mmCIF file of C-alpha atoms and ligand atoms in Angstrom:
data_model
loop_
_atom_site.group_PDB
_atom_site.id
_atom_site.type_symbol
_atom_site.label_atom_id
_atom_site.label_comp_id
_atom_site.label_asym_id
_atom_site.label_seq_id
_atom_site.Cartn_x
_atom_site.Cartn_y
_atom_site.Cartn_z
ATOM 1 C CA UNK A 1 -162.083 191.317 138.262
ATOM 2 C CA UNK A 2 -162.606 188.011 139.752
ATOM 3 C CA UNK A 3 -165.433 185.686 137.321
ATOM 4 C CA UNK A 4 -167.868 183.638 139.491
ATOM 5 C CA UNK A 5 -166.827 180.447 140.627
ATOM 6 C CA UNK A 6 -167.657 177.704 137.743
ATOM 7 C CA UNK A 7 -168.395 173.523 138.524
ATOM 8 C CA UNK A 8 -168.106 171.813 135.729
ATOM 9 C CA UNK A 9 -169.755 168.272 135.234
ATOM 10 C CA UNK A 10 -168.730 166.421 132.211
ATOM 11 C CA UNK A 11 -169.858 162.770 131.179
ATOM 12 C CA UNK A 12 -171.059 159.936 128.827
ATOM 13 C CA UNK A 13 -174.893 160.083 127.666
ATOM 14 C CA UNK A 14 -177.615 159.225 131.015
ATOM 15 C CA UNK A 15 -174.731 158.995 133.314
ATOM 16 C CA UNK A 16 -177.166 161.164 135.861
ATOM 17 C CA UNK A 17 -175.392 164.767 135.127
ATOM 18 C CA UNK A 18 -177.992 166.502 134.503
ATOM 19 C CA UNK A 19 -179.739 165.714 137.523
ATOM 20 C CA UNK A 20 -177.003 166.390 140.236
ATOM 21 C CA UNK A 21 -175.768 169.565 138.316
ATOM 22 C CA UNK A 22 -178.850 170.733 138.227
ATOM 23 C CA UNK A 23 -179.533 169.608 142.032
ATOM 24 C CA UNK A 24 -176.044 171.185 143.024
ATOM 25 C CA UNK A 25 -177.360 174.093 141.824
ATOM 26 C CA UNK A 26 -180.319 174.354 143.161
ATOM 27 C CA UNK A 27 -178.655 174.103 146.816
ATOM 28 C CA UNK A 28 -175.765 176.926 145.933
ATOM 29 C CA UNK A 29 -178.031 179.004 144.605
ATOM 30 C CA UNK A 30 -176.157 178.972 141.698
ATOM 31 C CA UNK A 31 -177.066 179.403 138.319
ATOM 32 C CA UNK A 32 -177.146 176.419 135.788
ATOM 33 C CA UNK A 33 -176.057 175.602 132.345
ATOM 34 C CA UNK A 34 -177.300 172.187 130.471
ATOM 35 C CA UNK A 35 -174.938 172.640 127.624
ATOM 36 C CA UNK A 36 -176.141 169.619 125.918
ATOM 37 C CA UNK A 37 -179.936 171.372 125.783
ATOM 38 C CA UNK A 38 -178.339 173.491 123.035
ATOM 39 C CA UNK A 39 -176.664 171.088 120.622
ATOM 40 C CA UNK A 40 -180.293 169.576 120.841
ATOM 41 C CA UNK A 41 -181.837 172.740 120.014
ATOM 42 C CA UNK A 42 -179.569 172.947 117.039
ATOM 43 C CA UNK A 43 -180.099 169.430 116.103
ATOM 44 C CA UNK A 44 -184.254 170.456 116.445
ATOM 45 C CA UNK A 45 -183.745 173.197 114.435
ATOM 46 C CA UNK A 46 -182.108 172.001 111.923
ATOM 47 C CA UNK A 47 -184.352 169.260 111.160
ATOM 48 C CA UNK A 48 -187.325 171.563 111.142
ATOM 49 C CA UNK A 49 -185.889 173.563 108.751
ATOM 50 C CA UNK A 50 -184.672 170.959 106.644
ATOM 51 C CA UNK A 51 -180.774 171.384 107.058
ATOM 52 C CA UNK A 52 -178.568 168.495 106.130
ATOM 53 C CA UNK A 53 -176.785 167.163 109.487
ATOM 54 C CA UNK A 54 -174.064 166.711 107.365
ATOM 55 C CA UNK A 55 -173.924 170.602 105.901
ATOM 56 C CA UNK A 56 -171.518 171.829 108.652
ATOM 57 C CA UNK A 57 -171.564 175.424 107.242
ATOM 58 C CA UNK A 58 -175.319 175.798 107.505
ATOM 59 C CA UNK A 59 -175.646 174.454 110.906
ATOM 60 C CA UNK A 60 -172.817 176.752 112.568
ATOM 61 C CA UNK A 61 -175.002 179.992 110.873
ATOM 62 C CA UNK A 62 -177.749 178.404 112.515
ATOM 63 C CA UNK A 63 -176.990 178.015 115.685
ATOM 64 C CA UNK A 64 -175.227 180.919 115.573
ATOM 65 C CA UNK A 65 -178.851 182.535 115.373
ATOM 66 C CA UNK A 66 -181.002 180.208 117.565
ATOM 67 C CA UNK A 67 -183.348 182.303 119.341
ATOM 68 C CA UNK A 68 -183.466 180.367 122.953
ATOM 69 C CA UNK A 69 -184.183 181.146 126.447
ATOM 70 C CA UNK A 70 -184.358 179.077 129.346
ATOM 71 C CA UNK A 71 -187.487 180.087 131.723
ATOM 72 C CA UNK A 72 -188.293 178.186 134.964
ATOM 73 C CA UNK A 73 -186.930 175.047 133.329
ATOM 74 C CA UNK A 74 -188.518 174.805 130.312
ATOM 75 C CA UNK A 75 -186.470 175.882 127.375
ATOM 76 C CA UNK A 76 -188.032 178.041 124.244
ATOM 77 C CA UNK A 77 -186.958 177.654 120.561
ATOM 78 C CA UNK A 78 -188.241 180.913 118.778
ATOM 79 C CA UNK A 79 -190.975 181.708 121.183
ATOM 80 C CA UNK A 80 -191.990 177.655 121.531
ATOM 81 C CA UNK A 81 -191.596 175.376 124.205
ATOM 82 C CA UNK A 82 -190.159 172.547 123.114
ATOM 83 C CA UNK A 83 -188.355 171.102 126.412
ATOM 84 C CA UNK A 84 -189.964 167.866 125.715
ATOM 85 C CA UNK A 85 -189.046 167.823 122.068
ATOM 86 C CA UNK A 86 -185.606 167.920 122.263
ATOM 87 C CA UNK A 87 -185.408 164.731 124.852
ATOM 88 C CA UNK A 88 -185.418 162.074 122.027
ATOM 89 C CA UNK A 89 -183.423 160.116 121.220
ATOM 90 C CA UNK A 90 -183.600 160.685 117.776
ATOM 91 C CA UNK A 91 -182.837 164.241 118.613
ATOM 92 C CA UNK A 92 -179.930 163.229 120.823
ATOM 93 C CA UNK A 93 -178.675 161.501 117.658
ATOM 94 C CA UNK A 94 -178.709 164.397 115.697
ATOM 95 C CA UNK A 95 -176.894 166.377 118.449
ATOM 96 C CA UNK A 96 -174.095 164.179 119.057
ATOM 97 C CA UNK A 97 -173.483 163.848 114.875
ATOM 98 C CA UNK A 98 -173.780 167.845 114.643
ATOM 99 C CA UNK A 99 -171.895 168.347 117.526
ATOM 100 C CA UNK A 100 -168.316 166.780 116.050
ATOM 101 C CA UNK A 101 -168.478 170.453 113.567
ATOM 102 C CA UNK A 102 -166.319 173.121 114.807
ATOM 103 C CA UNK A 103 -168.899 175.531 113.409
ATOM 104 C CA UNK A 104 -170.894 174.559 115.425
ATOM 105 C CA UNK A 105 -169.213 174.777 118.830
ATOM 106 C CA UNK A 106 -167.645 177.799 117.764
ATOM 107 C CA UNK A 107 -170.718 179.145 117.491
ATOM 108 C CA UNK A 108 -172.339 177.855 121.055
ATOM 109 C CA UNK A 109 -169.045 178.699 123.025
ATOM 110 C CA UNK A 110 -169.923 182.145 123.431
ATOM 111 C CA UNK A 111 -173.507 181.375 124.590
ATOM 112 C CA UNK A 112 -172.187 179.125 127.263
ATOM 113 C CA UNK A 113 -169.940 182.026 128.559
ATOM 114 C CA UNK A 114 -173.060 184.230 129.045
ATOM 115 C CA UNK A 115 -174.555 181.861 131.355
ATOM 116 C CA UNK A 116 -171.315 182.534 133.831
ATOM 117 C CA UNK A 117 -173.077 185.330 136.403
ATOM 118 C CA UNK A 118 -172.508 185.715 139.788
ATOM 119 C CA UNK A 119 -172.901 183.947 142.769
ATOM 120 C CA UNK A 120 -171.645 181.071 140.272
ATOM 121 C CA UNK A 121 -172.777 178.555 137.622
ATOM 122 C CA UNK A 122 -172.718 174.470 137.400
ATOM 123 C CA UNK A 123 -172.028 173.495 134.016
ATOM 124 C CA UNK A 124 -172.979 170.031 132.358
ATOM 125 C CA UNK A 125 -171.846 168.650 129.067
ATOM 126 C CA UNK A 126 -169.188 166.689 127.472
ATOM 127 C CA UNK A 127 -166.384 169.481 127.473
ATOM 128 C CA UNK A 128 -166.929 171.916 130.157
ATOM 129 C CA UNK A 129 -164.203 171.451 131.598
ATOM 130 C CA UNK A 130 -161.655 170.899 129.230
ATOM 131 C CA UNK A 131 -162.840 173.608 126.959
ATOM 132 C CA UNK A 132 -165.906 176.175 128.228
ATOM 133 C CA UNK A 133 -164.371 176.815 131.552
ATOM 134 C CA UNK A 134 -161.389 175.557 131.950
ATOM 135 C CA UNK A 135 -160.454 177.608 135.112
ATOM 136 C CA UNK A 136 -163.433 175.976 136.942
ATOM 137 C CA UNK A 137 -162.748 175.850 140.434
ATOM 138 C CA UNK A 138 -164.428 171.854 140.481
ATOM 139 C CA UNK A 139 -163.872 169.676 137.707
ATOM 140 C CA UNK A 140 -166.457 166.767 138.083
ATOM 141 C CA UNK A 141 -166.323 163.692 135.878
ATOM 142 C CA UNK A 142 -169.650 161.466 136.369
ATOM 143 C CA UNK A 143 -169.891 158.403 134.714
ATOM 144 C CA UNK A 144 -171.654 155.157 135.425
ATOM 145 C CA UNK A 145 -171.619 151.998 133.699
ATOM 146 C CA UNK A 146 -173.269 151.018 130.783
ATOM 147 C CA UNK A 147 -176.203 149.270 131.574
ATOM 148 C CA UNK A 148 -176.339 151.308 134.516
ATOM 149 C CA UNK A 149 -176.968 154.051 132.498
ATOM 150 C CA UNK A 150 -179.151 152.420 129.513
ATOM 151 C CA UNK A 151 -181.579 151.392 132.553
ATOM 152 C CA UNK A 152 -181.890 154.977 133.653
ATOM 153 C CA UNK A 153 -182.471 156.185 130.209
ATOM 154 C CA UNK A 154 -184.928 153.171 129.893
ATOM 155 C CA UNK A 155 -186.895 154.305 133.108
ATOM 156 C CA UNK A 156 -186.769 158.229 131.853
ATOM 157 C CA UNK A 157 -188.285 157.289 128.809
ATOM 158 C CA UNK A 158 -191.063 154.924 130.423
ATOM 159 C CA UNK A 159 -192.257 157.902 132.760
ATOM 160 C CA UNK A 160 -192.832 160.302 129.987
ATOM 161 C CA UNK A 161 -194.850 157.773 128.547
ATOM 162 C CA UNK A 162 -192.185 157.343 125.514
ATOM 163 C CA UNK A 163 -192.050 153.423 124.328
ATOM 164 C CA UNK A 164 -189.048 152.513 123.678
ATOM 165 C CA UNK A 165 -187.096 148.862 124.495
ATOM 166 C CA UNK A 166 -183.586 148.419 126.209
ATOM 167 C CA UNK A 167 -181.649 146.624 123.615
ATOM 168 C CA UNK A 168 -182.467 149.742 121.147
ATOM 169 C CA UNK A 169 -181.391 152.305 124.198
ATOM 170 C CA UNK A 170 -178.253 150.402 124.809
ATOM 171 C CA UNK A 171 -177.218 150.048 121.112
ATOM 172 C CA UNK A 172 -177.662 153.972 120.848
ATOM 173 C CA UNK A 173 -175.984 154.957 123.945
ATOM 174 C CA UNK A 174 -172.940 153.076 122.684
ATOM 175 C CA UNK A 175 -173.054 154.754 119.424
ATOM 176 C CA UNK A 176 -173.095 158.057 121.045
ATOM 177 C CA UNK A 177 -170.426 157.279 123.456
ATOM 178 C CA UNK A 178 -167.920 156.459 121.090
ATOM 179 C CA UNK A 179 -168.812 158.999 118.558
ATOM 180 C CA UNK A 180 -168.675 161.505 121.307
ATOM 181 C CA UNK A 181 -165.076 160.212 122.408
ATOM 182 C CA UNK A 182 -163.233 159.859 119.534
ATOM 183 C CA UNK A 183 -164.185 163.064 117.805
ATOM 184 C CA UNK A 184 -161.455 165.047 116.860
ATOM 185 C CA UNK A 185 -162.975 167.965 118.460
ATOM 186 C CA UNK A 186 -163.578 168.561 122.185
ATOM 187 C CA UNK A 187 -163.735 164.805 122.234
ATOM 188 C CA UNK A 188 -165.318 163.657 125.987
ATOM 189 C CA UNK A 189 -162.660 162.537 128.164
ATOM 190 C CA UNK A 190 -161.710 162.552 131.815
ATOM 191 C CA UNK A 191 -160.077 166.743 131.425
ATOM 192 C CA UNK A 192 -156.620 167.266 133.233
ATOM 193 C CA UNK A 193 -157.403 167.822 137.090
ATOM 194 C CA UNK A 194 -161.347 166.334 137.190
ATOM 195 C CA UNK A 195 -162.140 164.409 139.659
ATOM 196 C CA UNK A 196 -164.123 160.792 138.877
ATOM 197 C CA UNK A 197 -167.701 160.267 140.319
ATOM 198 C CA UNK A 198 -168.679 156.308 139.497
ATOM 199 C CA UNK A 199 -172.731 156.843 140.411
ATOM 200 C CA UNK A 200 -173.685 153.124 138.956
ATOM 201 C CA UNK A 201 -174.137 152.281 142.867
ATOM 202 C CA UNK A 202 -175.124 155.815 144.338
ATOM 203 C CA UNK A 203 -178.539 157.429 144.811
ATOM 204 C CA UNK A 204 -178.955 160.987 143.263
ATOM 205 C CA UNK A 205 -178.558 162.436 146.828
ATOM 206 C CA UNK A 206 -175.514 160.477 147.608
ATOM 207 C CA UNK A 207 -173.985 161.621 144.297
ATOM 208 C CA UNK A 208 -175.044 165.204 144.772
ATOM 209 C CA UNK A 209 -173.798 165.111 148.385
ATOM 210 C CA UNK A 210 -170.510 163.880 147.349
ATOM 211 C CA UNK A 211 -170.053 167.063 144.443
ATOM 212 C CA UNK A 212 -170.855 169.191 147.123
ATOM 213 C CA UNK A 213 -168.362 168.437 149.876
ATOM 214 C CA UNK A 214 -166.018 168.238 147.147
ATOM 215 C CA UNK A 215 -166.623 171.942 145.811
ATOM 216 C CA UNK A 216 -166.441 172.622 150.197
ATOM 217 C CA UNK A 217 -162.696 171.722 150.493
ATOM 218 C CA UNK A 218 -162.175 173.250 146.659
ATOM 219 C CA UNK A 219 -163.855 176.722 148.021
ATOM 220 C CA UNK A 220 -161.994 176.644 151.671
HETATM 221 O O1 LIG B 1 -178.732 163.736 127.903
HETATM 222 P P1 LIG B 1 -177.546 163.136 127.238
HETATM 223 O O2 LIG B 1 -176.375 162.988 128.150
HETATM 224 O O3 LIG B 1 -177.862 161.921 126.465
HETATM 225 O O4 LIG B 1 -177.094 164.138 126.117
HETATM 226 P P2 LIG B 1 -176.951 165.683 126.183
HETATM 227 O O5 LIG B 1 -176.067 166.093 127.324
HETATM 228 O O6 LIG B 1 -178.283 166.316 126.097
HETATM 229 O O7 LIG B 1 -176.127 165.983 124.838
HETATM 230 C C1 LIG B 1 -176.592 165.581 123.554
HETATM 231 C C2 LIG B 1 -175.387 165.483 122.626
HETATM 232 O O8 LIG B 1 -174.797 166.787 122.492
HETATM 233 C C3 LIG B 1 -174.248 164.596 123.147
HETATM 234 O O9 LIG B 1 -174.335 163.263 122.693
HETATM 235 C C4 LIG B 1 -172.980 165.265 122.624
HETATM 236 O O10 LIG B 1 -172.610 164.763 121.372
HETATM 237 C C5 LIG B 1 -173.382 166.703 122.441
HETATM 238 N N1 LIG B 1 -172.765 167.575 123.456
HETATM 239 C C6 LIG B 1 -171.494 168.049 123.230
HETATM 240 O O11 LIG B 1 -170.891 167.701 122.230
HETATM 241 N N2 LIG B 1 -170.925 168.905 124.107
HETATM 242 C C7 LIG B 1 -171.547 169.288 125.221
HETATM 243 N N3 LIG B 1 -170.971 170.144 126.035
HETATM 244 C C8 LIG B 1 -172.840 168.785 125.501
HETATM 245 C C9 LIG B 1 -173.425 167.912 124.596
#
């Protein structure tokens, strides 16, 4: 039995991924898989309940028993919406420090698998393709640079009405970056066969555009 087809879109923190995946989606009909929405949800979740972040034990039985679903894009934590909850960045801290635990992967890989159903599913994170999926037909590595990408957090922020300033943004994104590339496990990097999508000068539909005529000549 053939699996559905599987794009995978890997990349440092606001490099813009989870807008074109999702976008990419949205045109092929396909379903849609913001990987990164559930090392938040752990990181949430933990904190709620009181969990060290550095009790790596605890937190893989955790997430091993979050009780999430994903409805009309807004995501639900035991029953509770909490899509805007998980978007801070103190949250986003806590992911990327609980997200260096095997336990913890381990116990989200599976999770990830379920979202592969048919016609086919774009996939966004840090190791989708070098891990999750790793027969993905599309390997997609989006990146931008730095300040590029600090701005676009910046502006993010600003419309949701959270203050926050640009130095602070910039200082965390670089913390995240390298903690997210030197980890020992499922570290970010550029995975064996991706192809590199530098967005710091493209508009959304430019980037989108560009992941689609590449999954064209992939599919033909
Ligand atoms: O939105 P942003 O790119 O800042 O982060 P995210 O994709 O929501 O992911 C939050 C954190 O989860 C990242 O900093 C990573 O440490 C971690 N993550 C991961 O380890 N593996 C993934 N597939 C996705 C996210």
């Amino acid at each position: 039995m053939t699996l559905p087809p599987v794009i995978a879109i890997d990349g440092p923190t606001a490099s813009g991924k989870g807008t074109v995946a999702s976008l990419v989606a949205d045109k092929l009909g396909f379903h849609y898989l913001d990987s990164g929405a559930l090392y938040r949800l752990v990181a949430l979740a933990s904190e709620t309940q009181g969990i060290n972040v550095k009790n790596a034990p605890e937190l893989g039985v955790l997430a091993e028993k979050l009780t999430i679903s994903f409805e009309k894009g807004r995501i639900f934590l035991d029953g509770e919406d909490v899509s805007e909850a998980i978007r801070t960045e103190a949250i986003g801290l806590r992911a990327s420090a609980l997200a260096t635990y095997p336990e913890v992967r381990r116990a989200l890989a599976g999770l990830q698998h379920s979202f592969r159903n048919a016609p086919g599913l774009v996939a966004d994170g840090r190791d989708m393709a070098s891990v999750i999926f790793p027969d993905a037909i599309l390997k997609v590595f989006l990146t931008a640079t730095t300040q590029a990408r600090a701005e676009r957090r910046y502006k993010q922020l600003i419309a949701k009405g959270i203050s926050v300033k640009l130095a602070d943004l910039l200082q965390d994104l670089q913390e995240r970056d390298a903690r997210d590339s030197s980890r020992g496990v499922a570290p970010l990097l550029i995975a064996e066969g991706a192809q590199v999508l530098e967005t710091s000068d493209l508009s959304i539909d430019q980037a989108v555009k560009t992941v689609l005529d590449w999954y064209q000549s992939k599919a033909a």
